[in-house]
């Protein structure tokens, strides 16, 4: 049996290791055009800021691949012929497989702003090793930068540029920072923190035009409010999309929607071809497409896709959403639904003592459905459990301390939250706990 | 990439085994060689009114720990564990490891360091020396090593000593902070560490046994007494001077700050064995690690913390000194230092959470 995996990200490598764990004899090949070894993409920013070396980004010792007999091929794949179980690589090599896993991940979104096509240099993304190299090459000749897009990658790139002494204008389309994930109050806390680091954060600003210098280097952007911002680097961080472009021109393209369409067993309609991770698109019970573009999900999917390839009966259901992050120094934990809520959802928000700490609980029909915590550490598994058990907010608030995960001596004080919650209950005509 | 500017280049160079790091390492090593094997530091010590070169060394050491410690407290001012721990390190160095022994001497008492214990300080269980001291010092030496060391390690892990009290650890975690990431994280270095540190521990136990036997029976067996004396000076030269001083501190800028603690210290070996079976561990939050590797990078003991974190496995490693930096640098708050006895959420949930009145069966 020869398993071939395209993509050496967390999904592909987790799949390869799971396959090896269960099948000692199979041949396993991982193909990547990006790099020779699996790296932690999420740590690119630490390499950029000189807190780590490139080698430190590799989550496994290099000898792991030999020990686990995982063959690595460094190439981009150009063609897939599922009828002949054949792959053709950019360097002309051909490779046959018995079972194939597409784990190609994501590529950054790009918007075709007027003038962007004239820019030959300086418009950067921050997702791959190649992007990191490009950013590092351009940084010494950059005094001012504009970063577009108020998500996680955007704020990471901003932090890196600030670290290198670059003046940054940070453009966010929405009226507060990251409404996809944060309510207004939290967005304001983060916005204040970003500004405190000397970043000029422009809310409700969008790019309307990009200008290039005669050399082809980006020279500036204009926003919808008529602001002209000179820059030598333009960071485009407006989200990512499944890396499927290359599949449109292959001999046997799989079904492609937002991503590569798979059933709950990770199978594409092509025989023996599976997909997992950022590039895979599932269908929700209501028929809408679902793509999980997050580290933990890619890891989970890689493991389960491998089980499906081994012949286990796998019925993948994306679990409750959770995530954590760090905006400069502010830590953030979220579980469940906290934004784009139905009208009958109630929200309890409270600022804890301390510079940036806050908690938010969302309740609907008497059961908590979401948590959004800033500025202190929490064990998300407790929140998951409380949501699964359909506990009420009145039940959860007095028990919040159980989920605290702060360092010793550094536990956030929750007394004020209990007082504020009693007030919240009175205000909403609820019985005090 | 390195921040632009000469100062940043220098900072990177000295922290990443560049030319300046090598120069500094040569200087530190030379300092220790001169200190141990010449009397060159005696005149300058006398000139500023100190009684010996060792007092001058103690003063310099305390200054390095204090200055480095204040800088570390500033750097990690948002982390109370680091503030408390570093304050204790500075306090212990300034009192138990410096001023109290000199005060004792001034009061015509033995110059005794309460922060050092056998087997790190072999003298304190060397019968010919320790039995020459007044009774309280004898009691402290024996009870400290036999009771306090293992008991505290069982409850809090070796950190109570290695990263809160010990002077070697104290210097590493303050003055040595810029080089903590240089420790080797490979699985090979882990294998080597297990051999070397337990060899030194075995040697120190053997020496202590010989010292007692020769103290009791040396008069009737002069050849045994001679051998023991020879062995004792060999151990003093190789372990206490060369490995702890010259290698331990001299190689800070090249091999990281805990070479001595990780590969050679018999005290760390002993505490580590207790720690393995004690209550201390690092708790890993399930499925939250993004494998970034900051924890491994900044582990001064060369533990590949990431390998546990990404597998979602809470763990206790014998070498972990509990400095808490892995938890500090983790961008997702995945790691937490814990002592099991103190019922932290992980355990208490099973006891404290009763079925909620509003709980309904899952759909």
Short mmCIF file of C-alpha atoms in Angstrom, two decimals, chain B residues 3-360:
data_model
loop_
_atom_site.label_atom_id
_atom_site.label_comp_id
_atom_site.label_asym_id
_atom_site.label_seq_id
_atom_site.Cartn_x
_atom_site.Cartn_y
_atom_site.Cartn_z
CA UNK B 3 16.32 44.18 14.10
CA UNK B 4 18.28 46.82 12.20
CA UNK B 5 21.00 48.78 13.99
CA UNK B 6 24.37 48.08 15.60
CA UNK B 7 22.93 47.65 19.09
CA UNK B 8 20.48 45.03 17.87
CA UNK B 9 23.17 43.25 15.89
CA UNK B 10 25.31 43.13 19.02
CA UNK B 11 22.41 41.89 21.11
CA UNK B 12 21.71 39.15 18.59
CA UNK B 13 25.36 38.25 18.25
CA UNK B 14 25.97 37.90 21.97
CA UNK B 15 22.75 35.92 22.44
CA UNK B 16 23.27 33.60 19.48
CA UNK B 17 26.83 32.26 19.70
CA UNK B 18 28.33 35.07 17.64
CA UNK B 19 31.84 36.45 17.98
CA UNK B 20 30.94 38.54 21.03
CA UNK B 21 29.45 35.46 22.70
CA UNK B 22 32.71 33.57 22.20
CA UNK B 23 34.71 36.49 23.57
CA UNK B 24 32.47 36.76 26.61
CA UNK B 25 32.73 33.03 27.16
CA UNK B 26 36.53 33.20 27.06
CA UNK B 27 36.44 36.09 29.56
CA UNK B 28 34.12 34.26 31.96
CA UNK B 29 36.15 31.07 31.73
CA UNK B 30 39.38 32.99 32.31
CA UNK B 31 37.79 34.71 35.30
CA UNK B 32 36.97 31.36 36.89
CA UNK B 33 40.39 29.87 36.14
CA UNK B 34 42.09 32.89 37.71
CA UNK B 35 39.72 32.79 40.67
CA UNK B 36 40.22 29.11 41.40
CA UNK B 37 43.86 28.59 40.57
CA UNK B 38 45.65 31.90 41.32
CA UNK B 39 45.67 34.50 44.06
CA UNK B 40 45.40 37.45 41.68
CA UNK B 41 42.06 38.52 43.12
CA UNK B 42 43.36 38.64 46.68
CA UNK B 43 45.03 42.11 46.46
CA UNK B 44 42.01 43.84 44.89
CA UNK B 45 39.78 42.19 47.52
CA UNK B 46 42.02 43.47 50.31
CA UNK B 47 42.19 46.88 48.66
CA UNK B 48 38.43 47.36 49.08
CA UNK B 49 38.50 46.04 52.62
CA UNK B 50 37.36 42.47 52.01
CA UNK B 51 39.08 39.60 53.80
CA UNK B 52 39.55 37.27 50.80
CA UNK B 53 39.07 36.76 47.08
CA UNK B 54 36.07 34.56 47.89
CA UNK B 55 34.29 37.42 49.59
CA UNK B 56 34.95 39.55 46.53
CA UNK B 57 33.55 36.74 44.37
CA UNK B 58 30.46 36.50 46.61
CA UNK B 59 29.94 40.23 46.29
CA UNK B 60 30.24 40.17 42.50
CA UNK B 61 27.94 37.15 42.33
CA UNK B 62 25.33 38.88 44.48
CA UNK B 63 25.53 42.01 42.35
CA UNK B 64 25.08 39.94 39.17
CA UNK B 65 22.05 38.14 40.61
CA UNK B 66 20.52 41.39 41.87
CA UNK B 67 21.04 43.38 38.68
CA UNK B 68 19.98 40.51 36.43
CA UNK B 69 17.05 39.75 38.72
CA UNK B 70 15.72 43.30 38.64
CA UNK B 71 15.93 43.22 34.85
CA UNK B 72 14.09 39.87 34.74
CA UNK B 73 11.36 41.20 37.06
CA UNK B 74 10.92 44.16 34.74
CA UNK B 75 10.86 41.94 31.66
CA UNK B 76 8.19 39.62 33.09
CA UNK B 77 6.34 42.19 35.19
CA UNK B 78 2.95 40.93 33.95
CA UNK B 79 3.68 37.44 35.38
CA UNK B 80 3.34 37.17 39.15
CA UNK B 81 5.02 33.78 39.35
CA UNK B 82 8.14 35.27 37.82
CA UNK B 83 8.02 38.33 40.07
CA UNK B 84 7.65 36.28 43.26
CA UNK B 85 10.20 33.67 42.23
CA UNK B 86 12.84 36.16 41.12
CA UNK B 87 12.38 38.29 44.23
CA UNK B 88 13.01 35.21 46.37
CA UNK B 89 16.11 34.37 44.31
CA UNK B 90 17.57 37.84 44.88
CA UNK B 91 16.64 37.80 48.57
CA UNK B 92 18.18 34.37 49.21
CA UNK B 93 21.38 35.32 47.39
CA UNK B 94 21.75 38.58 49.29
CA UNK B 95 21.06 37.02 52.69
CA UNK B 96 21.69 33.27 53.07
CA UNK B 97 24.31 33.10 50.35
CA UNK B 98 26.18 36.29 51.18
CA UNK B 99 25.52 38.55 54.14
CA UNK B 100 24.45 35.96 56.74
CA UNK B 101 27.60 33.79 56.40
CA UNK B 102 29.76 36.90 56.78
CA UNK B 103 27.70 38.09 59.71
CA UNK B 104 28.18 34.67 61.33
CA UNK B 105 31.91 34.96 60.81
CA UNK B 106 31.86 38.44 62.35
CA UNK B 107 30.09 36.91 65.36
CA UNK B 108 32.84 34.28 65.57
CA UNK B 109 30.56 31.56 64.29
CA UNK B 110 31.31 29.27 61.31
CA UNK B 111 30.81 30.81 57.86
CA UNK B 112 27.78 28.69 57.08
CA UNK B 113 25.60 28.91 53.96
CA UNK B 114 22.06 27.83 54.81
CA UNK B 115 21.07 27.92 51.14
CA UNK B 116 23.55 25.20 50.23
CA UNK B 117 23.07 21.60 51.20
CA UNK B 118 24.69 18.24 50.60
CA UNK B 119 25.28 16.84 47.96
CA UNK B 120 25.74 20.19 46.22
CA UNK B 121 27.97 21.30 49.09
CA UNK B 122 29.92 18.15 49.95
CA UNK B 123 31.50 19.75 53.05
CA UNK B 124 28.17 19.74 54.83
CA UNK B 125 28.19 15.96 55.09
CA UNK B 126 31.95 15.59 55.37
CA UNK B 127 32.30 14.27 58.95
CA UNK B 128 35.72 15.78 59.70
CA UNK B 129 34.32 19.25 58.84
CA UNK B 130 30.72 19.15 59.89
CA UNK B 131 31.33 17.61 63.32
CA UNK B 132 33.67 20.46 64.10
CA UNK B 133 30.71 22.89 63.98
CA UNK B 134 28.31 23.76 66.82
CA UNK B 135 25.32 21.44 67.18
CA UNK B 136 22.64 23.58 65.43
CA UNK B 137 24.73 23.61 62.23
CA UNK B 138 25.20 19.83 62.43
CA UNK B 139 21.47 19.33 62.87
CA UNK B 140 20.61 21.68 60.00
CA UNK B 141 23.06 19.93 57.68
CA UNK B 142 21.75 16.45 58.37
CA UNK B 143 18.05 17.24 58.63
CA UNK B 144 18.23 19.62 55.67
CA UNK B 145 19.62 17.01 53.34
CA UNK B 146 17.77 14.02 54.76
CA UNK B 147 14.35 15.57 55.33
CA UNK B 148 13.87 19.04 53.89
CA UNK B 149 15.29 18.32 50.45
CA UNK B 150 13.26 15.19 49.61
CA UNK B 151 10.12 16.34 51.39
CA UNK B 152 9.88 19.71 49.66
CA UNK B 153 10.76 18.08 46.34
CA UNK B 154 7.98 15.56 46.79
CA UNK B 155 5.44 18.32 47.39
CA UNK B 156 6.62 21.14 45.12
CA UNK B 157 9.08 19.51 42.75
CA UNK B 158 12.76 20.35 42.55
CA UNK B 159 11.90 23.93 41.71
CA UNK B 160 11.70 24.91 45.38
CA UNK B 161 15.46 24.49 45.36
CA UNK B 162 16.73 24.75 41.78
CA UNK B 163 14.90 27.87 40.69
CA UNK B 164 14.01 29.53 44.00
CA UNK B 165 16.89 28.98 46.44
CA UNK B 166 20.04 27.68 44.75
CA UNK B 167 22.74 30.17 43.84
CA UNK B 168 23.70 28.34 40.62
CA UNK B 169 20.10 28.40 39.47
CA UNK B 170 19.77 31.93 40.75
CA UNK B 171 22.60 33.20 38.56
CA UNK B 172 21.25 31.26 35.57
CA UNK B 173 17.78 32.77 35.94
CA UNK B 174 18.96 36.34 36.40
CA UNK B 175 22.33 37.24 34.90
CA UNK B 176 22.03 34.25 32.53
CA UNK B 177 18.58 35.12 31.16
CA UNK B 178 19.87 36.22 27.71
CA UNK B 179 21.28 32.74 27.02
CA UNK B 180 18.56 30.46 28.33
CA UNK B 181 17.43 29.46 24.83
CA UNK B 182 20.84 28.02 23.88
CA UNK B 183 20.27 24.70 25.66
CA UNK B 184 20.34 21.71 23.32
CA UNK B 185 16.84 20.30 22.79
CA UNK B 186 17.76 17.11 20.92
CA UNK B 187 16.77 13.70 22.21
CA UNK B 188 20.47 12.77 22.04
CA UNK B 189 21.37 15.43 24.58
CA UNK B 190 18.65 14.06 26.85
CA UNK B 191 20.29 10.61 26.70
CA UNK B 192 23.71 12.10 27.50
CA UNK B 193 22.30 14.13 30.37
CA UNK B 194 20.83 11.06 32.03
CA UNK B 195 24.21 9.32 31.97
CA UNK B 196 26.39 12.22 33.10
CA UNK B 197 24.21 13.56 35.89
CA UNK B 198 23.69 10.15 37.46
CA UNK B 199 27.41 9.40 37.16
CA UNK B 200 28.18 12.53 39.18
CA UNK B 201 25.45 11.65 41.69
CA UNK B 202 26.88 8.13 42.07
CA UNK B 203 30.38 9.55 42.51
CA UNK B 204 29.23 11.99 45.16
CA UNK B 205 27.45 9.24 47.09
CA UNK B 206 30.52 7.05 46.89
CA UNK B 207 32.74 9.87 48.10
CA UNK B 208 30.43 10.60 51.03
CA UNK B 209 30.39 6.93 52.00
CA UNK B 210 34.20 6.82 51.83
CA UNK B 211 34.49 9.98 53.89
CA UNK B 212 32.41 8.44 56.67
CA UNK B 213 34.22 5.10 56.55
CA UNK B 214 37.62 6.73 56.56
CA UNK B 215 36.53 9.08 59.37
CA UNK B 216 35.58 6.04 61.44
CA UNK B 217 38.26 3.61 60.39
CA UNK B 218 40.94 5.82 58.86
CA UNK B 219 43.29 5.53 61.80
CA UNK B 220 43.59 1.77 61.44
CA UNK B 221 43.61 1.91 57.62
CA UNK B 222 45.92 4.77 56.62
CA UNK B 223 45.92 3.72 52.94
CA UNK B 224 42.10 4.12 52.88
CA UNK B 225 42.40 7.56 54.45
CA UNK B 226 45.00 8.54 51.85
CA UNK B 227 42.85 7.27 49.02
CA UNK B 228 39.80 9.12 50.34
CA UNK B 229 41.71 12.37 50.64
CA UNK B 230 42.93 11.96 47.07
CA UNK B 231 39.44 11.16 45.83
CA UNK B 232 38.08 14.15 47.70
CA UNK B 233 40.47 16.60 46.07
CA UNK B 234 39.87 14.98 42.67
CA UNK B 235 36.11 15.47 43.12
CA UNK B 236 36.66 19.03 44.34
CA UNK B 237 38.78 19.88 41.32
CA UNK B 238 36.68 18.19 38.63
CA UNK B 239 33.15 18.64 39.92
CA UNK B 240 33.12 21.68 42.19
CA UNK B 241 35.68 23.83 40.39
CA UNK B 242 35.74 22.74 36.75
CA UNK B 243 32.16 21.60 36.11
CA UNK B 244 30.24 23.93 38.43
CA UNK B 245 32.34 27.04 37.93
CA UNK B 246 34.44 27.00 34.79
CA UNK B 247 32.09 24.98 32.58
CA UNK B 248 28.87 25.89 34.38
CA UNK B 249 29.20 29.66 34.11
CA UNK B 250 32.05 30.04 31.61
CA UNK B 251 30.00 28.46 28.85
CA UNK B 252 26.79 30.47 29.51
CA UNK B 253 27.05 32.35 26.19
CA UNK B 254 27.70 29.17 24.19
CA UNK B 255 25.81 26.29 25.77
CA UNK B 256 23.09 28.01 27.74
CA UNK B 257 22.83 28.70 31.43
CA UNK B 258 22.06 25.36 32.96
CA UNK B 259 24.87 23.13 31.69
CA UNK B 260 25.97 22.41 35.25
CA UNK B 261 22.44 21.95 36.58
CA UNK B 262 21.38 19.74 33.69
CA UNK B 263 24.40 17.54 33.09
CA UNK B 264 26.36 17.43 36.34
CA UNK B 265 24.74 18.69 39.55
CA UNK B 266 24.31 15.80 42.01
CA UNK B 267 21.73 17.79 43.96
CA UNK B 268 19.63 18.28 40.84
CA UNK B 269 19.90 14.56 40.10
CA UNK B 270 18.68 13.66 43.58
CA UNK B 271 15.85 16.21 43.50
CA UNK B 272 14.91 15.02 40.02
CA UNK B 273 14.49 11.45 41.16
CA UNK B 274 12.16 12.60 43.94
CA UNK B 275 10.35 14.92 41.54
CA UNK B 276 9.56 12.05 39.18
CA UNK B 277 7.50 10.42 41.92
CA UNK B 278 6.27 13.59 43.59
CA UNK B 279 3.34 15.89 43.01
CA UNK B 280 4.83 18.48 40.71
CA UNK B 281 4.00 18.40 37.03
CA UNK B 282 3.32 20.63 34.06
CA UNK B 283 -0.31 20.46 33.07
CA UNK B 284 -1.06 20.68 29.37
CA UNK B 285 -4.38 22.02 28.16
CA UNK B 286 -6.00 19.59 25.76
CA UNK B 287 -5.92 20.34 22.02
CA UNK B 288 -4.84 23.95 22.36
CA UNK B 289 -1.18 23.71 21.36
CA UNK B 290 -0.22 25.14 17.98
CA UNK B 291 3.25 23.56 18.00
CA UNK B 292 4.94 26.96 17.74
CA UNK B 293 7.82 25.72 19.88
CA UNK B 294 8.38 28.80 22.02
CA UNK B 295 8.21 26.58 25.13
CA UNK B 296 10.99 24.30 23.89
CA UNK B 297 13.06 27.21 22.62
CA UNK B 298 13.06 29.00 25.96
CA UNK B 299 13.44 25.90 28.16
CA UNK B 300 16.82 26.33 29.83
CA UNK B 301 16.97 22.61 30.67
CA UNK B 302 16.67 21.57 27.04
CA UNK B 303 13.34 19.81 27.52
CA UNK B 304 11.37 19.51 24.30
CA UNK B 305 8.24 20.84 26.00
CA UNK B 306 6.48 21.13 22.66
CA UNK B 307 6.55 17.36 22.17
CA UNK B 308 4.35 16.99 25.27
CA UNK B 309 2.22 20.05 24.61
CA UNK B 310 1.31 19.08 21.06
CA UNK B 311 0.45 15.57 22.21
CA UNK B 312 -1.78 17.07 24.94
CA UNK B 313 0.06 15.17 27.65
CA UNK B 314 0.68 16.61 31.09
CA UNK B 315 4.14 15.59 32.20
CA UNK B 316 6.87 15.58 34.81
CA UNK B 317 10.47 15.49 33.69
CA UNK B 318 13.19 14.85 36.24
CA UNK B 319 15.27 17.72 34.88
CA UNK B 320 12.52 20.38 34.96
CA UNK B 321 13.50 23.11 37.42
CA UNK B 322 10.09 24.78 37.32
CA UNK B 323 11.29 28.18 36.18
CA UNK B 324 7.89 28.63 34.53
CA UNK B 325 9.20 30.26 31.37
CA UNK B 326 7.49 27.72 29.09
CA UNK B 327 4.15 28.78 30.49
CA UNK B 328 5.17 32.44 30.22
CA UNK B 329 6.15 32.41 26.53
CA UNK B 330 3.29 30.17 25.35
CA UNK B 331 1.06 32.34 23.15
CA UNK B 332 -1.97 30.16 23.82
CA UNK B 333 -1.66 29.69 27.56
CA UNK B 334 -1.40 25.92 27.17
CA UNK B 335 0.96 25.14 30.05
CA UNK B 336 0.62 25.48 33.80
CA UNK B 337 2.94 24.47 36.63
CA UNK B 338 1.04 22.58 39.29
CA UNK B 339 1.48 20.60 42.49
CA UNK B 340 -1.11 17.88 42.59
CA UNK B 341 -1.73 18.18 46.31
CA UNK B 342 -3.13 21.63 45.80
CA UNK B 343 -6.42 20.71 44.24
CA UNK B 344 -6.38 22.66 41.07
CA UNK B 345 -9.37 22.79 38.73
CA UNK B 346 -8.19 19.74 36.84
CA UNK B 347 -8.91 17.51 39.78
CA UNK B 348 -11.47 19.47 41.75
CA UNK B 349 -14.06 19.54 39.00
CA UNK B 350 -14.86 15.92 39.66
CA UNK B 351 -15.71 16.71 43.24
CA UNK B 352 -17.14 20.19 43.21
CA UNK B 353 -19.45 20.20 40.24
CA UNK B 354 -22.76 18.62 41.10
CA UNK B 355 -25.31 18.07 38.35
CA UNK B 356 -26.88 21.42 37.68
CA UNK B 357 -30.58 21.79 38.41
CA UNK B 358 -31.07 23.05 34.88
CA UNK B 359 -29.05 20.27 33.29
CA UNK B 360 -30.89 18.49 30.58
#
